[in-house]
XYZ file of C-alpha atoms in Angstrom:
759
model
C -24.258 -90.617 -165.359
C -26.181 -91.083 -162.170
C -26.488 -94.604 -160.796
C -29.957 -95.108 -159.339
C -30.071 -96.003 -155.634
C -31.084 -99.633 -155.131
C -30.939 -99.770 -151.347
C -34.502 -99.242 -150.057
C -33.746 -100.201 -146.444
C -30.605 -98.084 -146.360
C -32.503 -95.101 -147.746
C -35.250 -95.588 -145.175
C -32.829 -95.716 -142.246
C -30.846 -92.741 -143.503
C -33.976 -90.640 -144.017
C -35.213 -91.450 -140.539
C -31.897 -90.689 -138.849
C -31.500 -87.400 -140.705
C -35.032 -86.441 -139.721
C -34.420 -87.216 -136.049
C -31.216 -85.176 -136.112
C -33.111 -82.160 -137.470
C -35.741 -82.284 -135.893
C -43.085 -88.218 -112.599
C -43.387 -86.937 -109.725
C -46.421 -86.770 -107.546
C -47.551 -88.037 -104.273
C -48.414 -86.982 -100.829
C -51.768 -86.633 -99.221
C -53.860 -83.597 -98.482
C -56.283 -82.380 -95.879
C -59.711 -82.665 -97.467
C -61.151 -80.356 -94.816
C -58.793 -77.468 -95.637
C -59.654 -74.312 -97.597
C -62.495 -71.909 -97.205
C -65.288 -73.382 -99.342
C -68.210 -71.219 -98.390
C -71.872 -71.756 -99.155
C -73.609 -69.838 -101.874
C -77.160 -69.226 -102.903
C -78.073 -70.263 -106.435
C -80.289 -68.268 -108.721
C -83.801 -69.762 -109.007
C -84.094 -72.549 -111.584
C -80.368 -72.977 -112.246
C -79.544 -75.261 -115.178
C -76.782 -77.876 -115.402
C -75.588 -78.695 -118.913
C -73.144 -81.510 -119.544
C -72.131 -84.603 -121.471
C -71.844 -88.208 -120.307
C -68.960 -90.078 -121.884
C -67.327 -93.453 -121.455
C -67.409 -93.009 -124.609
C -70.525 -91.106 -125.499
C -73.541 -92.405 -123.536
C -76.801 -92.337 -125.519
C -80.163 -92.587 -123.783
C -78.731 -92.801 -120.286
C -80.526 -91.688 -117.111
C -79.122 -88.580 -115.399
C -79.973 -87.911 -111.747
C -78.820 -85.066 -109.501
C -78.560 -85.636 -105.747
C -77.707 -83.331 -102.887
C -74.510 -84.255 -101.037
C -74.603 -84.190 -97.263
C -72.287 -85.083 -94.415
C -72.788 -88.808 -95.068
C -72.561 -88.594 -98.856
C -75.386 -89.109 -101.353
C -78.617 -87.417 -100.253
C -81.976 -86.483 -101.786
C -82.770 -86.714 -105.507
C -83.620 -83.223 -106.820
C -83.572 -83.465 -110.651
C -83.649 -85.990 -113.511
C -82.946 -85.968 -117.245
C -81.841 -88.236 -120.087
C -78.806 -88.053 -122.366
C -79.370 -87.316 -126.042
C -77.821 -89.136 -129.002
C -74.657 -87.041 -128.634
C -74.383 -87.724 -124.886
C -75.467 -84.238 -123.808
C -78.033 -83.513 -121.114
C -79.691 -80.564 -119.404
C -80.918 -80.613 -115.796
C -83.212 -77.939 -114.375
C -82.626 -77.564 -110.630
C -85.625 -76.738 -108.412
C -86.062 -73.241 -106.987
C -85.575 -74.722 -103.509
C -81.958 -75.591 -104.322
C -79.580 -73.253 -102.445
C -76.044 -74.022 -103.614
C -75.271 -77.298 -101.808
C -72.748 -79.798 -103.158
C -74.207 -82.003 -105.905
C -73.682 -85.567 -107.085
C -74.607 -86.434 -110.683
C -75.209 -90.090 -111.495
C -75.561 -91.498 -115.017
C -77.010 -95.009 -115.227
C -78.441 -97.333 -117.864
C -82.001 -98.144 -118.839
C -83.388 -100.332 -121.573
C -81.840 -99.141 -124.853
C -78.926 -97.152 -123.385
C -75.920 -97.313 -125.733
C -72.221 -96.570 -125.228
C -69.942 -95.640 -128.109
C -66.582 -97.418 -127.959
C -63.745 -94.847 -127.801
C -60.745 -97.176 -127.386
C -59.296 -99.820 -129.728
C -61.323 -102.726 -128.288
C -64.148 -102.227 -125.775
C -65.364 -105.825 -125.660
C -62.935 -108.578 -126.730
C -64.033 -111.190 -129.238
C -65.607 -114.335 -127.813
C -66.784 -117.639 -129.262
C -70.269 -116.224 -129.759
C -69.685 -112.525 -130.496
C -67.410 -110.305 -132.520
C -65.215 -107.738 -130.792
C -66.645 -104.264 -130.158
C -64.129 -101.828 -131.632
C -63.470 -98.101 -131.936
C -66.499 -96.127 -133.102
C -69.018 -98.946 -132.536
C -72.055 -98.613 -130.240
C -72.854 -101.357 -127.725
C -75.543 -101.869 -125.083
C -74.776 -100.574 -121.604
C -75.050 -103.261 -118.907
C -77.643 -102.846 -116.164
C -74.991 -101.980 -113.557
C -73.367 -99.222 -115.655
C -72.725 -96.020 -113.707
C -70.817 -92.757 -114.136
C -70.528 -90.079 -111.458
C -69.564 -86.433 -111.157
C -69.395 -84.333 -107.993
C -69.592 -80.538 -107.777
C -69.130 -78.067 -104.892
C -72.463 -76.581 -105.950
C -74.122 -74.266 -108.457
C -74.176 -70.506 -107.851
C -74.982 -69.232 -111.358
C -77.880 -69.497 -113.784
C -76.074 -72.036 -115.972
C -73.125 -74.315 -115.252
C -71.236 -77.055 -117.087
C -70.899 -80.370 -115.219
C -69.964 -83.380 -117.347
C -69.524 -86.986 -116.235
C -66.508 -89.015 -117.375
C -64.337 -91.796 -115.937
C -62.081 -89.218 -114.253
C -64.970 -87.278 -112.678
C -66.362 -90.623 -111.538
C -63.078 -91.472 -109.810
C -63.073 -88.046 -108.131
C -66.666 -88.574 -106.958
C -65.788 -91.982 -105.496
C -62.872 -90.361 -103.673
C -65.129 -87.628 -102.270
C -67.845 -90.043 -101.123
C -65.249 -92.228 -99.391
C -63.852 -89.155 -97.622
C -67.300 -88.101 -96.405
C -67.993 -91.604 -95.118
C -64.770 -91.573 -93.092
C -65.012 -87.881 -92.037
C -68.708 -86.969 -91.485
C -67.776 -83.533 -90.125
C -66.020 -82.512 -93.350
C -67.583 -79.773 -95.501
C -69.119 -81.528 -98.566
C -68.449 -78.511 -100.787
C -64.757 -78.437 -99.895
C -64.442 -82.219 -100.172
C -65.967 -82.122 -103.681
C -63.614 -79.343 -104.772
C -60.589 -81.050 -103.231
C -61.321 -84.457 -104.771
C -61.696 -83.038 -108.286
C -58.437 -81.125 -107.845
C -56.529 -84.134 -106.516
C -57.480 -86.321 -109.477
C -56.762 -83.496 -111.937
C -53.330 -82.869 -110.412
C -52.515 -86.574 -110.473
C -53.029 -86.619 -114.236
C -51.530 -83.132 -114.827
C -54.870 -81.691 -115.977
C -56.722 -78.472 -115.272
C -58.252 -78.419 -111.791
C -61.962 -78.261 -112.723
C -62.546 -81.700 -114.219
C -66.311 -81.281 -114.507
C -66.021 -78.122 -116.621
C -63.643 -79.534 -119.243
C -65.400 -80.112 -122.554
C -66.241 -83.691 -123.484
C -65.190 -84.609 -127.030
C -66.428 -87.616 -129.003
C -63.053 -89.175 -129.864
C -64.663 -91.308 -132.578
C -65.711 -88.197 -134.508
C -62.651 -86.778 -136.277
C -64.390 -83.451 -136.884
C -65.127 -83.084 -133.167
C -61.479 -83.820 -132.337
C -60.348 -81.294 -134.955
C -62.522 -78.625 -133.324
C -61.105 -79.302 -129.837
C -58.096 -77.512 -128.384
C -55.083 -79.348 -126.946
C -56.335 -79.288 -123.340
C -59.750 -80.679 -124.301
C -58.339 -83.400 -126.548
C -55.722 -84.391 -123.964
C -58.284 -84.639 -121.164
C -60.605 -86.852 -123.206
C -57.781 -89.137 -124.322
C -56.609 -89.687 -120.745
C -60.186 -90.184 -119.556
C -60.741 -92.848 -122.218
C -57.385 -94.512 -121.552
C -58.057 -95.275 -117.870
C -60.521 -97.905 -119.125
C -58.162 -99.402 -121.703
C -56.391 -102.553 -120.502
C -55.400 -105.106 -123.177
C -57.454 -108.284 -122.890
C -60.165 -106.767 -120.672
C -63.505 -105.235 -121.539
C -63.656 -101.457 -121.225
C -66.157 -101.449 -118.354
C -64.305 -104.208 -116.485
C -61.031 -102.282 -116.794
C -62.676 -99.054 -115.649
C -64.288 -100.674 -112.603
C -60.960 -102.215 -111.608
C -59.056 -98.963 -111.931
C -61.707 -96.951 -110.076
C -61.533 -99.393 -107.166
C -57.725 -99.274 -107.175
C -57.666 -95.470 -107.186
C -60.220 -95.130 -104.395
C -58.182 -97.519 -102.221
C -54.560 -96.559 -102.957
C -54.355 -94.132 -105.874
C -52.099 -94.699 -108.873
C -48.304 -94.842 -109.206
C -46.217 -92.946 -111.732
C -44.225 -95.884 -113.090
C -45.310 -99.396 -113.945
C -44.149 -102.007 -111.442
C -43.495 -105.729 -111.594
C -46.774 -106.248 -109.716
C -48.660 -104.959 -112.751
C -51.829 -102.891 -112.679
C -52.470 -99.489 -114.264
C -49.989 -96.654 -113.727
C -49.709 -93.125 -115.086
C -47.096 -94.505 -117.487
C -49.356 -97.285 -118.823
C -52.440 -95.037 -119.009
C -50.599 -92.420 -121.068
C -49.270 -95.185 -123.324
C -52.865 -96.287 -123.960
C -53.828 -92.664 -124.648
C -51.106 -92.478 -127.310
C -52.465 -95.700 -128.836
C -55.954 -94.176 -129.066
C -54.553 -91.315 -131.175
C -53.735 -93.894 -133.857
C -57.428 -94.842 -134.008
C -58.375 -91.166 -134.305
C -55.820 -90.570 -137.068
C -57.122 -93.547 -139.037
C -60.668 -92.214 -138.725
C -59.541 -88.730 -139.760
C -57.785 -90.140 -142.830
C -61.032 -91.812 -143.930
C -62.987 -88.594 -143.405
C -60.187 -86.435 -144.888
C -60.083 -84.267 -141.760
C -57.002 -82.380 -140.543
C -56.191 -82.638 -136.828
C -54.235 -79.460 -135.991
C -54.123 -79.961 -132.202
C -53.216 -83.650 -132.147
C -49.483 -83.107 -132.720
C -49.048 -81.110 -129.505
C -51.355 -83.494 -127.620
C -49.176 -86.463 -128.603
C -46.059 -84.567 -127.527
C -47.647 -83.956 -124.122
C -48.723 -87.572 -123.732
C -45.392 -89.031 -124.812
C -43.347 -86.677 -122.634
C -45.681 -87.400 -119.724
C -45.308 -91.140 -120.252
C -41.523 -90.888 -120.382
C -41.519 -88.677 -117.296
C -43.779 -91.092 -115.404
C -41.463 -93.990 -116.258
C -38.745 -92.172 -114.296
C -41.054 -91.664 -111.317
C -42.160 -93.581 -108.256
C -43.870 -96.975 -108.108
C -45.669 -95.917 -104.897
C -49.361 -95.095 -105.499
C -50.748 -91.632 -104.732
C -54.238 -90.116 -104.869
C -52.895 -86.648 -105.670
C -52.816 -83.487 -103.572
C -54.898 -80.332 -103.170
C -53.453 -76.976 -101.985
C -54.377 -75.591 -98.581
C -55.887 -72.397 -100.042
C -58.068 -74.247 -102.561
C -61.501 -72.657 -102.870
C -60.549 -69.055 -102.177
C -62.620 -66.622 -104.238
C -62.554 -63.023 -105.421
C -60.189 -60.588 -103.705
C -58.752 -63.069 -101.138
C -57.947 -65.477 -103.984
C -56.325 -62.616 -105.920
C -54.064 -61.612 -103.017
C -53.096 -65.237 -102.389
C -52.235 -65.559 -106.099
C -49.925 -62.527 -105.931
C -48.158 -64.044 -102.918
C -47.717 -67.316 -104.816
C -46.154 -65.435 -107.746
C -43.896 -63.480 -105.388
C -42.741 -66.640 -103.595
C -41.802 -68.285 -106.881
C -40.012 -65.158 -108.128
C -38.068 -64.809 -104.877
C -36.980 -68.440 -105.008
C -35.988 -68.190 -108.663
C -33.584 -65.269 -108.167
C -31.695 -66.803 -105.248
C -28.046 -67.179 -106.195
C -28.122 -70.895 -105.380
C -31.000 -71.450 -107.787
C -29.543 -69.317 -110.581
C -26.329 -71.295 -110.302
C -28.320 -74.533 -110.353
C -30.135 -73.489 -113.536
C -26.837 -72.617 -115.220
C -25.353 -75.964 -114.283
C -28.395 -77.892 -115.542
C -28.181 -76.081 -118.880
C -24.483 -76.907 -119.044
C -25.310 -80.574 -118.412
C -27.408 -80.675 -121.566
C -24.889 -78.641 -123.565
C -22.067 -81.038 -122.710
C -23.999 -83.920 -124.282
C -23.737 -82.028 -127.561
C -19.931 -82.035 -127.429
C -18.074 -82.604 -130.732
C -17.112 -86.145 -129.716
C -20.774 -86.939 -129.036
C -21.782 -85.613 -132.460
C -19.064 -87.685 -134.106
C -20.196 -90.806 -132.238
C -23.835 -90.528 -133.330
C -22.782 -89.742 -136.907
C -20.598 -92.867 -136.964
C -23.500 -95.008 -135.704
C -25.691 -93.644 -138.523
C -23.034 -94.539 -141.096
C -22.669 -98.040 -139.636
C -26.427 -98.661 -139.756
C -26.562 -97.609 -143.390
C -23.635 -99.894 -144.207
C -25.351 -102.815 -142.441
C -28.550 -102.121 -144.381
C -26.676 -102.073 -147.683
C -24.862 -105.309 -146.808
C -28.181 -106.929 -145.938
C -29.782 -105.929 -149.217
C -26.799 -107.129 -151.229
C -27.162 -110.453 -149.444
C -30.879 -110.425 -150.284
C -29.964 -109.813 -153.918
C -28.034 -113.098 -154.028
C -24.563 -112.388 -152.663
C -23.249 -115.062 -150.276
C -20.245 -112.969 -149.218
C -19.495 -112.712 -145.503
C -17.688 -109.373 -145.704
C -18.819 -106.121 -147.316
C -17.078 -102.767 -147.762
C -19.054 -99.496 -147.839
C -17.734 -95.947 -147.500
C -14.708 -97.038 -145.483
C -16.701 -99.396 -143.245
C -16.347 -103.180 -143.167
C -19.463 -105.191 -142.372
C -19.044 -108.836 -141.353
C -21.967 -111.250 -141.714
C -22.661 -114.491 -139.860
C -26.057 -115.830 -140.938
C -28.575 -113.058 -140.034
C -26.100 -111.276 -137.737
C -24.095 -108.285 -138.974
C -21.095 -106.728 -137.211
C -19.082 -103.521 -137.527
C -15.903 -103.523 -135.416
C -13.368 -100.891 -136.396
C -12.143 -97.352 -135.904
C -13.500 -94.855 -138.409
C -12.386 -91.251 -138.881
C -15.518 -89.101 -138.684
C -15.614 -85.489 -139.886
C -17.757 -82.921 -138.085
C -18.081 -79.155 -138.282
C -16.960 -77.253 -135.176
C -17.221 -73.450 -135.163
C -17.092 -73.374 -138.944
C -14.052 -75.654 -139.170
C -13.964 -79.315 -140.178
C -12.545 -81.631 -137.559
C -11.840 -85.353 -137.861
C -12.421 -87.495 -134.782
C -11.519 -91.206 -134.575
C -14.546 -93.231 -133.458
C -14.337 -96.887 -132.452
C -17.422 -98.919 -133.375
C -18.371 -102.277 -131.893
C -21.915 -102.878 -133.104
C -23.932 -106.045 -133.614
C -27.251 -106.185 -135.444
C -29.555 -109.149 -135.861
C -31.750 -108.592 -138.885
C -35.045 -110.124 -139.904
C -35.882 -108.832 -143.365
C -38.400 -109.780 -146.018
C -39.551 -108.089 -149.182
C -41.752 -108.494 -152.195
C -39.703 -106.212 -154.420
C -39.608 -107.126 -158.100
C -36.907 -105.892 -160.493
C -37.487 -105.960 -164.238
C -35.597 -104.774 -167.295
C -31.960 -103.987 -167.990
C -29.823 -101.956 -165.595
C -27.367 -99.338 -166.794
C -23.848 -100.818 -166.783
C -21.430 -99.656 -164.097
C -18.898 -98.602 -166.753
C -18.927 -97.929 -170.461
C -16.752 -96.091 -172.964
C -19.091 -93.666 -174.752
C -16.637 -93.377 -177.721
C -16.961 -97.060 -178.526
C -19.947 -98.513 -176.644
C -23.619 -97.897 -177.257
C -26.513 -99.293 -175.242
C -29.906 -98.334 -173.935
C -32.634 -99.807 -171.782
C -35.205 -99.481 -169.050
C -35.263 -100.820 -165.506
C -37.898 -100.887 -162.748
C -37.887 -101.864 -159.083
C -41.195 -101.981 -157.159
C -42.749 -103.626 -154.119
C -42.787 -103.625 -150.322
C -40.321 -104.568 -147.581
C -40.394 -105.326 -143.842
C -37.434 -105.133 -141.452
C -36.887 -105.891 -137.770
C -33.371 -105.070 -136.529
C -32.177 -105.627 -132.957
C -29.060 -103.645 -132.094
C -26.485 -103.622 -129.313
C -22.861 -102.678 -128.765
C -20.715 -99.670 -127.996
C -19.272 -96.544 -129.584
C -16.271 -94.682 -128.203
C -13.968 -91.728 -128.763
C -11.229 -90.460 -126.458
C -13.869 -88.565 -124.444
C -17.238 -90.206 -125.152
C -18.521 -93.724 -124.545
C -21.993 -94.832 -125.660
C -23.321 -98.250 -124.700
C -26.333 -99.387 -126.731
C -28.181 -101.819 -124.493
C -29.872 -105.082 -125.392
C -33.452 -104.407 -126.442
C -32.634 -101.535 -128.784
C -34.313 -101.964 -132.153
C -35.361 -100.566 -135.509
C -38.563 -101.909 -137.011
C -40.555 -100.796 -139.999
C -42.056 -101.230 -143.427
C -41.666 -99.347 -146.702
C -42.901 -99.112 -150.277
C -40.460 -98.906 -153.202
C -41.180 -97.664 -156.741
C -38.078 -96.935 -158.877
C -37.524 -96.725 -162.621
C -34.745 -95.764 -165.026
C -34.670 -95.049 -168.781
C -31.103 -94.709 -170.042
C -28.905 -94.438 -173.090
C -25.198 -95.100 -172.813
C -23.833 -93.169 -175.789
C -21.641 -90.134 -176.185
C -24.727 -87.999 -176.761
C -26.998 -90.160 -174.654
C -29.244 -89.302 -171.775
C -30.420 -90.893 -168.560
C -33.793 -90.465 -166.832
C -34.259 -91.938 -163.352
C -37.305 -91.815 -161.098
C -37.490 -93.185 -157.572
C -40.015 -93.229 -154.740
C -39.692 -94.549 -151.199
C -42.476 -94.472 -148.646
C -41.882 -95.452 -145.020
C -45.340 -96.492 -143.926
C -44.239 -97.213 -140.363
C -40.818 -97.055 -138.691
C -40.124 -97.434 -134.986
C -36.743 -96.998 -133.345
C -35.925 -97.619 -129.699
C -32.391 -97.009 -128.458
C -31.689 -97.780 -124.807
C -28.329 -96.152 -124.144
C -25.849 -95.038 -121.535
C -23.620 -92.180 -122.635
C -20.609 -90.863 -120.705
C -18.726 -87.691 -121.638
C -15.402 -87.529 -119.803
C -12.562 -85.050 -120.028
C -12.722 -81.601 -118.466
C -16.476 -81.857 -117.729
C -17.857 -85.258 -116.749
C -21.511 -85.882 -117.586
C -23.538 -89.044 -118.163
C -26.926 -89.808 -119.694
C -28.787 -93.037 -119.001
C -32.070 -93.337 -120.836
C -34.036 -94.016 -123.990
C -34.550 -92.530 -127.431
C -37.737 -93.489 -129.271
C -38.431 -92.493 -132.871
C -41.757 -93.177 -134.569
C -42.331 -92.237 -138.219
C -45.453 -92.710 -140.335
C -45.926 -91.946 -144.014
C -42.512 -90.536 -144.842
C -42.360 -90.165 -148.621
C -39.266 -89.445 -150.696
C -39.602 -88.890 -154.445
C -36.971 -87.793 -156.933
C -36.524 -87.406 -160.685
C -33.144 -87.105 -162.384
C -32.349 -86.275 -166.010
C -28.808 -86.448 -167.425
C -28.491 -84.952 -170.906
C -25.625 -84.064 -173.201
C -25.088 -80.565 -171.794
C -27.110 -80.463 -168.588
C -28.159 -82.355 -165.457
C -31.461 -81.706 -163.708
C -32.677 -83.140 -160.402
C -36.013 -82.666 -158.609
C -36.761 -84.182 -155.208
C -39.552 -84.014 -152.642
C -39.682 -85.169 -149.027
C -42.885 -85.216 -146.976
C -43.710 -86.579 -143.532
C -47.178 -87.475 -142.294
C -46.007 -87.836 -138.702
C -42.685 -88.094 -136.897
C -42.363 -88.441 -133.154
C -39.164 -88.355 -131.122
C -39.066 -89.002 -127.366
C -35.930 -88.729 -125.248
C -36.042 -89.500 -121.539
C -33.529 -90.330 -118.877
C -31.178 -89.199 -116.153
C -28.430 -86.624 -116.589
C -25.621 -86.599 -114.038
C -22.429 -84.682 -113.458
C -20.086 -84.854 -110.488
C -22.236 -82.238 -108.697
C -25.668 -82.249 -110.331
C -28.512 -84.557 -111.202
C -31.433 -83.932 -113.570
C -34.314 -86.197 -114.569
C -36.049 -85.036 -117.717
C -37.987 -86.087 -120.777
C -38.604 -84.395 -124.106
C -41.062 -85.220 -126.868
C -41.115 -83.757 -130.368
C -43.920 -84.403 -132.844
C -43.945 -83.202 -136.426
C -46.894 -83.510 -138.797
C -47.507 -82.678 -142.449
C -43.990 -81.465 -143.206
C -42.814 -81.170 -146.795
C -39.853 -79.872 -148.744
C -38.741 -79.699 -152.388
C -35.369 -79.284 -154.070
C -34.573 -78.442 -157.704
C -30.964 -78.679 -158.882
C -29.650 -77.904 -162.393
C -26.127 -78.170 -163.777
C -25.447 -76.728 -167.246
C -22.333 -77.361 -169.310
C -21.652 -74.580 -171.829
C -17.936 -74.141 -171.795
C -18.043 -73.752 -168.020
C -19.978 -75.354 -165.153
C -22.995 -73.531 -163.748
C -24.827 -74.723 -160.639
C -28.386 -73.597 -159.940
C -29.992 -74.962 -156.786
C -33.233 -74.072 -155.007
C -34.783 -75.771 -151.957
C -37.988 -74.760 -150.190
C -39.651 -75.974 -146.988
C -43.418 -76.065 -146.922
C -45.125 -73.713 -144.481
C -47.955 -76.162 -143.788
C -46.186 -78.255 -141.181
C -46.870 -78.420 -137.465
C -44.074 -79.092 -134.982
C -44.816 -79.568 -131.285
C -42.281 -79.905 -128.489
C -42.887 -80.854 -124.860
C -40.195 -80.881 -122.178
C -40.818 -82.120 -118.640
C -38.441 -82.010 -115.680
C -38.315 -81.485 -111.920
C -37.104 -78.025 -110.842
C -35.235 -78.143 -107.530
C -35.246 -74.730 -105.833
C -33.188 -73.861 -102.798
C -35.636 -72.976 -100.032
C -38.298 -75.538 -101.000
C -38.689 -78.972 -99.445
C -39.833 -80.573 -102.687
C -39.313 -80.051 -106.430
C -41.691 -78.221 -108.757
C -42.592 -80.299 -111.799
C -42.289 -78.207 -114.949
C -43.935 -79.093 -118.255
C -43.157 -76.729 -121.128
C -44.806 -76.810 -124.554
C -44.038 -75.088 -127.828
C -46.048 -75.367 -131.024
C -44.901 -74.116 -134.398
C -47.679 -73.679 -136.977
C -46.522 -73.252 -140.530
C -42.875 -72.843 -139.445
C -43.617 -69.209 -138.618
C -46.125 -68.808 -135.777
C -44.881 -70.031 -132.397
C -47.228 -70.562 -129.449
C -45.825 -71.592 -126.093
C -47.206 -72.748 -122.762
C -45.960 -74.221 -119.517
C -47.334 -75.655 -116.305
C -45.747 -75.731 -112.854
C -47.080 -78.374 -110.467
C -46.161 -78.261 -106.798
C -46.167 -81.417 -104.704
C -48.682 -79.799 -102.318
C -51.165 -79.329 -105.173
C -50.467 -75.707 -106.122
C -50.360 -75.085 -109.853
C -49.497 -72.405 -112.398
C -50.442 -72.526 -116.088
C -48.645 -70.091 -118.373
C -49.706 -69.369 -121.959
C -47.683 -67.167 -124.286
C -50.097 -65.642 -126.799
C -47.471 -64.439 -129.261
C -46.629 -61.074 -130.792
C -48.810 -58.668 -132.737
C -46.777 -55.768 -134.005
C -45.088 -54.124 -131.018
C -47.300 -55.959 -128.515
C -46.864 -59.349 -126.914
C -48.965 -60.911 -124.194
C -49.174 -63.870 -121.832
C -51.545 -65.219 -119.192
C -50.777 -66.952 -115.900
C -53.526 -68.924 -114.107
C -53.373 -70.764 -110.783
C -55.318 -73.589 -109.131
C -58.069 -71.202 -107.944
C -58.595 -69.972 -111.527
C -57.146 -66.539 -110.771
C -55.695 -65.197 -114.031
C -52.991 -62.601 -114.566
C -52.926 -61.118 -118.085
C -49.701 -59.312 -118.997
C -49.116 -57.115 -122.040
C -45.733 -55.725 -123.020
C -45.642 -52.793 -125.449
C -42.584 -51.419 -127.196
C -42.453 -47.839 -128.442
C -39.407 -45.777 -129.436
C -37.145 -48.393 -127.898
C -38.893 -48.296 -124.505
C -40.897 -51.172 -123.055
C -43.933 -50.822 -120.808
C -45.724 -53.537 -118.876
C -49.434 -53.468 -118.033
C -51.915 -56.064 -116.901
C -54.854 -57.093 -114.777
C -55.798 -59.909 -112.411
C -59.259 -61.451 -112.670
C -61.316 -64.205 -111.054
C -64.313 -65.626 -112.927
C -64.130 -62.732 -115.386
C -64.196 -59.958 -112.771
C -61.166 -57.703 -112.350
C -59.740 -57.484 -108.826
C -56.377 -55.817 -109.498
C -54.310 -53.994 -112.114
C -50.565 -53.681 -112.530
C -48.054 -51.488 -114.356
C -44.392 -50.517 -114.197
C -44.743 -46.750 -114.672
C -42.619 -46.065 -111.572
C -39.863 -48.457 -112.643
C -41.170 -51.213 -110.373
C -44.162 -53.461 -110.979
C -47.003 -52.096 -108.811
C -50.204 -54.059 -108.175
C -53.303 -52.041 -107.235
C -56.281 -53.929 -105.778
C -59.879 -52.817 -106.173
C -60.120 -52.261 -102.394
C -57.552 -49.442 -102.721
C -54.532 -51.351 -101.392
C -51.381 -51.681 -103.493
C -48.011 -53.422 -103.315
C -44.960 -54.090 -105.463
C -44.362 -57.474 -106.990
């Protein structure tokens, strides 16, 4: 008969480890006077629509000023924000396309909705202002946005903390360089701030989302949600009020910029800001749970934020204000031809033999970390952690033994410290064959554990003779548990050494609900039911891994695992002539971040990867029937409702370039079937490419490529009778300026001025 599992912590750790197994740059200045800019003439009575948010600003004053050589000029329009933060400004007919400065300020009754965990800390006289709460804007409140100018009937210009920082940067530039073109300075400043935070170039046009409204977040796409989270996070500093933190960061950015990695001197960094953005997602998820709202885009947003944070941690501690490309502001046909040259330059660099060889070697670096000895090492660590957890819980159940044996592992205990020091033979599958690898473990874990688990009833005996003994009973185990485990030590095989550094930890809480009804007779039966719920589990492993042998490679970095609402439920029935088992596993959210430095004798790669899974579920039904012979019937299904998002970020070093191109790649799997991918390439000089793969529809698949001047190439590949054809067009602001096809065997681009060239 089946013995019910009574190791809640061990089950929790095992589930988490199985799930994880399945499952910086920047800098340099720019010439603000570069580019072409160009003045335009607006249509009479142009309208500016937008939203003011730090968070949502209700009843705020909105004023539009012309921007001249010395900065802020004449007031030309006024409005007021509505209850949702939106506003509409009607520009006068005399306006002729000059650069504009929008200023949002407070009046009597202006309210701000808090969009971070705590906007105003608690004091002796007042309660804290928390997420989703409105509070009065102080008299000196101000948000800014700067625009190169309006040349259409209607335009979107919103004001947020990031647009305000860009406006401050532009005004400072105009003060120091009165001869600079205000339109080009406005465009450049918005681009520099956007590039610094790895966002789309046009900050003012990105949609503002009320982060406190779960339905609004659910309706936003990944780019919109990510932008608003970062914009909110720049004003989130623990212990400071939101407006105080924002003012401090704005002043810091205007003076020096912001560094990638946090430094010992303190102060905001890209790393700390993205960490705060991740924290805000927890507030949004809690709100969504109350409102019973699904958040389909949040999984990929969290992957982006976590990978960006890990990448920034590997970056520089020197502040930077971001960069803008020299051709920024090109329009129409000139912008289209410059875009084609940018694509050609990248393609030419990518096919150089030196670069192809470099790509192969970087791929091999990653592959070598997945060597059989590495797999055996991580599997042995998992087994040791489970053994430590079981030893702990036996100690909690009253055993005062100092040595425990589990599955071939010996766990020694000294007070709250547990040790595994031995060689264990670990079996792994290699090319379809089982292979046993000796792994030496030297692990130490300090465990703080508490629970409120209550056991009642009579447990099934470990052994009985059904011909002579007869017994029956019921047993329950229910309650909650908390664990905090610090881990350090080393793991080694003949070819792999893993050092787990001080500071590594596992921390979490779970809910237990088990029961068993049993009969110990020859014709008896046994019914067991168990449920474990990991409400919160965090794992941080700080490791150095060295693979020696024929190919030397090392990894020095971190692995972070974060799991919320993992639920495991099972039912087991043991009858006279059959066994039946049903189990379900579901995960509310699981996040895995890996970041660090990969090195071989010749190559070096700095990279980070973030995987987020949400709303995953699976069921298994197993039956065993005894009717003269054994029959096994097993069926397991994975739910198609899950969302898995993956973000990978690394620096691409190309022979022929003086600086690396930062690559951020994203993949999103909806329902375990539909895959959507995207990537961005950020050059140190401010150039940018954004690639979106739109997926397949029948024999067609398409993708778009957009650069920093918002020139977009749309490619469509068709397959018919085994042949593939490529067609596409290049547009700017919705107007087509070129087409392309490969009818001649080469990709030919034809411009609307009659010129053509091959790509």
